[in-house]
PDB file of C-alpha atoms in Angstrom:
ATOM      1  CA  MET A 882       0.000   0.000   0.000  1.00 72.00           C
ATOM      2  CA  ALA A 883       2.952   2.339   0.610  1.00 81.00           C
ATOM      3  CA  ALA A 884       3.924   1.949  -3.034  1.00 85.00           C
ATOM      4  CA  THR A 885       0.508   3.209  -4.131  1.00 89.00           C
ATOM      5  CA  ARG A 886       0.732   6.214  -1.830  1.00 90.00           C
ATOM      6  CA  TYR A 887       4.230   6.983  -3.051  1.00 89.00           C
ATOM      7  CA  ARG A 888       3.136   6.860  -6.710  1.00 92.00           C
ATOM      8  CA  ARG A 889       0.148   9.113  -5.987  1.00 93.00           C
ATOM      9  CA  PHE A 890       2.394  11.708  -4.333  1.00 91.00           C
ATOM     10  CA  LEU A 891       4.865  11.506  -7.226  1.00 92.00           C
ATOM     11  CA  LYS A 892       2.067  12.079  -9.727  1.00 94.00           C
ATOM     12  CA  LEU A 893       0.854  15.063  -7.713  1.00 93.00           C
ATOM     13  CA  CYS A 894       4.394  16.483  -7.650  1.00 91.00           C
ATOM     14  CA  GLU A 895       4.651  16.133 -11.431  1.00 91.00           C
ATOM     15  CA  GLU A 896       1.355  17.954 -11.949  1.00 91.00           C
ATOM     16  CA  TRP A 897       2.051  20.706  -9.422  1.00 89.00           C
ATOM     17  CA  PRO A 898       3.450  23.786 -11.194  1.00 84.00           C
ATOM     18  CA  VAL A 899       6.641  25.499 -10.104  1.00 81.00           C
ATOM     19  CA  GLU A 900       6.392  29.269 -10.070  1.00 79.00           C
ATOM     20  CA  GLU A 901       9.734  30.660 -11.207  1.00 76.00           C
ATOM     21  CA  THR A 902       9.004  34.135  -9.829  1.00 73.00           C
ATOM     22  CA  LYS A 903       9.040  32.793  -6.261  1.00 74.00           C
ATOM     23  CA  ARG A 904      12.465  31.249  -6.048  1.00 72.00           C
ATOM     24  CA  GLN A 905      12.973  29.322  -2.798  1.00 76.00           C
ATOM     25  CA  ARG A 906       9.469  30.287  -1.637  1.00 77.00           C
ATOM     26  CA  ASP A 907       7.355  28.196  -3.996  1.00 81.00           C
ATOM     27  CA  LEU A 908       4.828  25.688  -2.685  1.00 87.00           C
ATOM     28  CA  GLY A 909       5.579  23.252  -5.518  1.00 88.00           C
ATOM     29  CA  VAL A 910       9.278  23.148  -4.635  1.00 88.00           C
ATOM     30  CA  PHE A 911       8.463  22.748  -0.937  1.00 90.00           C
ATOM     31  CA  LEU A 912       6.036  19.923  -1.732  1.00 92.00           C
ATOM     32  CA  ARG A 913       8.681  18.069  -3.759  1.00 91.00           C
ATOM     33  CA  GLN A 914      11.201  18.401  -0.935  1.00 91.00           C
ATOM     34  CA  ARG A 915       8.738  17.125   1.670  1.00 91.00           C
ATOM     35  CA  VAL A 916       7.714  14.135  -0.463  1.00 91.00           C
ATOM     36  CA  ALA A 917      11.380  13.249  -1.018  1.00 90.00           C
ATOM     37  CA  GLN A 918      11.973  13.554   2.717  1.00 90.00           C
ATOM     38  CA  ALA A 919       8.886  11.539   3.714  1.00 89.00           C
ATOM     39  CA  PHE A 920       9.488   8.762   1.172  1.00 89.00           C
ATOM     40  CA  ARG A 921      13.267   8.397   1.524  1.00 87.00           C
ATOM     41  CA  GLU A 922      13.151   4.725   0.604  1.00 86.00           C
ATOM     42  CA  GLY A 923      10.729   5.222  -2.283  1.00 85.00           C
ATOM     43  CA  GLU A 924       8.058   2.553  -2.579  1.00 84.00           C
ATOM     44  CA  ASN A 925       9.594   0.597   0.314  1.00 84.00           C
ATOM     45  CA  THR A 926       9.033   3.367   2.855  1.00 84.00           C
ATOM     46  CA  ALA A 927       7.087   2.310   5.921  1.00 86.00           C
ATOM     47  CA  ILE A 928       4.303   4.764   6.703  1.00 86.00           C
ATOM     48  CA  ALA A 929       3.670   5.267  10.419  1.00 85.00           C
ATOM     49  CA  ASP A 930       0.186   6.798  10.050  1.00 88.00           C
ATOM     50  CA  PRO A 931      -1.505   5.803   6.755  1.00 88.00           C
ATOM     51  CA  GLU A 932      -4.704   7.718   7.565  1.00 93.00           C
ATOM     52  CA  ALA A 933      -2.819  10.981   8.093  1.00 92.00           C
ATOM     53  CA  CYS A 934      -0.874  10.341   4.892  1.00 91.00           C
ATOM     54  CA  ASP A 935      -4.089   9.841   2.903  1.00 92.00           C
ATOM     55  CA  GLN A 936      -5.650  12.909   4.496  1.00 95.00           C
ATOM     56  CA  MET A 937      -2.603  15.009   3.584  1.00 94.00           C
ATOM     57  CA  TYR A 938      -2.768  13.765   0.001  1.00 94.00           C
ATOM     58  CA  GLU A 939      -6.487  14.561  -0.307  1.00 96.00           C
ATOM     59  CA  SER A 940      -5.917  18.058   1.107  1.00 95.00           C
ATOM     60  CA  LEU A 941      -3.120  18.735  -1.382  1.00 95.00           C
ATOM     61  CA  VAL A 942      -5.296  17.483  -4.244  1.00 95.00           C
ATOM     62  CA  ARG A 943      -8.057  19.885  -3.207  1.00 96.00           C
ATOM     63  CA  ILE A 944      -5.566  22.766  -3.222  1.00 93.00           C
ATOM     64  CA  HIS A 945      -4.112  21.703  -6.570  1.00 93.00           C
ATOM     65  CA  THR A 946      -7.500  21.332  -8.278  1.00 94.00           C
ATOM     66  CA  ASN A 947      -8.841  24.627  -6.879  1.00 92.00           C
ATOM     67  CA  TYR A 948     -11.665  22.746  -5.185  1.00 95.00           C
ATOM     68  CA  TYR A 949     -12.685  25.582  -2.865  1.00 93.00           C
ATOM     69  CA  LYS A 950     -12.198  28.262  -5.518  1.00 90.00           C
ATOM     70  CA  ASN A 951     -14.675  26.399  -7.707  1.00 93.00           C
ATOM     71  CA  LYS A 952     -17.012  25.517  -4.845  1.00 94.00           C
ATOM     72  CA  TYR A 953     -17.240  29.126  -3.625  1.00 91.00           C
ATOM     73  CA  PRO A 954     -16.892  31.332  -6.713  1.00 89.00           C
ATOM     74  CA  ARG A 955     -16.074  34.984  -6.196  1.00 81.00           C
ATOM     75  CA  LEU A 956     -18.105  37.778  -7.690  1.00 81.00           C
ATOM     76  CA  LYS A 957     -15.040  39.876  -8.464  1.00 74.00           C
ATOM     77  CA  HIS A 958     -11.444  38.868  -9.018  1.00 70.00           C
ATOM     78  CA  THR A 959      -9.981  41.620  -6.871  1.00 67.00           C
ATOM     79  CA  ASN A 960      -9.624  42.109  -3.152  1.00 69.00           C
ATOM     80  CA  PHE A 961     -10.595  45.016  -0.913  1.00 75.00           C
ATOM     81  CA  THR A 962      -7.648  47.065  -2.210  1.00 76.00           C
ATOM     82  CA  GLY A 963      -8.735  46.630  -5.818  1.00 77.00           C
ATOM     83  CA  VAL A 964      -5.487  44.862  -6.760  1.00 76.00           C
ATOM     84  CA  THR A 965      -5.880  42.098  -9.342  1.00 79.00           C
ATOM     85  CA  VAL A 966      -4.434  38.585  -9.104  1.00 76.00           C
ATOM     86  CA  GLU A 967      -1.772  39.404 -11.697  1.00 78.00           C
ATOM     87  CA  ASP A 968      -0.677  42.467  -9.720  1.00 79.00           C
ATOM     88  CA  CYS A 969      -0.475  40.402  -6.506  1.00 75.00           C
ATOM     89  CA  LYS A 970       1.678  37.792  -8.244  1.00 75.00           C
ATOM     90  CA  MET A 971       3.997  40.503  -9.520  1.00 76.00           C
ATOM     91  CA  ILE A 972       4.264  42.163  -6.099  1.00 74.00           C
ATOM     92  CA  LEU A 973       4.996  38.853  -4.364  1.00 73.00           C
ATOM     93  CA  SER A 974       7.707  37.802  -6.804  1.00 75.00           C
ATOM     94  CA  THR A 975      11.156  37.302  -5.299  1.00 69.00           C
ATOM     95  CA  ASP A 976      12.758  40.029  -7.426  1.00 72.00           C
ATOM     96  CA  ILE A 977      10.259  42.703  -6.353  1.00 70.00           C
ATOM     97  CA  LEU A 978      10.542  41.712  -2.684  1.00 70.00           C
ATOM     98  CA  LYS A 979      14.341  41.933  -2.933  1.00 74.00           C
ATOM     99  CA  GLN A 980      14.060  45.399  -4.474  1.00 72.00           C
ATOM    100  CA  MET A 981      11.793  46.480  -1.632  1.00 71.00           C
ATOM    101  CA  GLU A 982      14.306  45.168   0.933  1.00 72.00           C
ATOM    102  CA  ASP A 983      17.070  47.102  -0.826  1.00 70.00           C
ATOM    103  CA  MET A 984      14.951  50.257  -0.667  1.00 69.00           C
ATOM    104  CA  LYS A 985      14.608  49.838   3.115  1.00 71.00           C
ATOM    105  CA  LYS A 986      18.371  49.774   3.653  1.00 71.00           C
ATOM    106  CA  GLY A 987      20.085  52.908   4.761  1.00 72.00           C
ATOM    107  CA  THR A 988      22.750  54.687   2.716  1.00 71.00           C
ATOM    108  CA  TRP A 989      25.632  53.592   4.937  1.00 72.00           C
ATOM    109  CA  LYS A 990      24.570  49.972   4.845  1.00 73.00           C
ATOM    110  CA  LYS A 991      24.326  50.073   1.038  1.00 68.00           C
ATOM    111  CA  LEU A 992      27.777  51.620   0.743  1.00 71.00           C
ATOM    112  CA  ARG A 993      29.282  49.119   3.162  1.00 74.00           C
ATOM    113  CA  GLU A 994      27.798  46.197   1.231  1.00 74.00           C
ATOM    114  CA  LYS A 995      29.055  47.661  -2.010  1.00 71.00           C
ATOM    115  CA  PHE A 996      32.660  48.238  -0.946  1.00 74.00           C
ATOM    116  CA  TYR A 997      33.264  45.394   1.517  1.00 74.00           C
ATOM    117  CA  ALA A 998      33.618  41.836   0.277  1.00 61.00           C
ATOM    118  CA  LYS A 999      32.625  40.382   3.632  1.00 60.00           C
ATOM    119  CA  LYS A1000      29.131  40.461   5.097  1.00 54.00           C
ATOM    120  CA  PRO A1001      28.122  43.253   7.521  1.00 51.00           C
ATOM    121  CA  GLU A1002      27.441  40.639  10.255  1.00 57.00           C
ATOM    122  CA  GLU A1003      31.151  39.769  10.225  1.00 55.00           C
ATOM    123  CA  ASP A1004      32.039  43.415  10.919  1.00 53.00           C
ATOM    124  CA  SER A1005      30.179  43.418  14.216  1.00 55.00           C
ATOM    125  CA  LYS A1006      32.079  40.390  15.568  1.00 51.00           C
TER     126      LYS A1006
END
């Protein structure tokens, strides 16, 4: 039975898209890592709690298939701010978030990072 569960999780991982704009913060990448960690021995992995495993799989399938989005359709595709889904995806991309972090840095910190090869944390030691 563990082999069947393993194959189902692998199929789900194959179908789950990887969003390139969210490097190291993507749910698809995290899911693949967790499946690899949980099924270290592949089909021969012993599952401690099969019911919890099946429940986790069913929950992930509902997320992947947009079950609740389809069950409870929205009247408008914006939120209370009026921002569209495309705008939210752009704002939450890793590159934009990095730019916002850079904007928060002070002038001295920017200069120090620019001219010193070592990290600022090493300076304080």
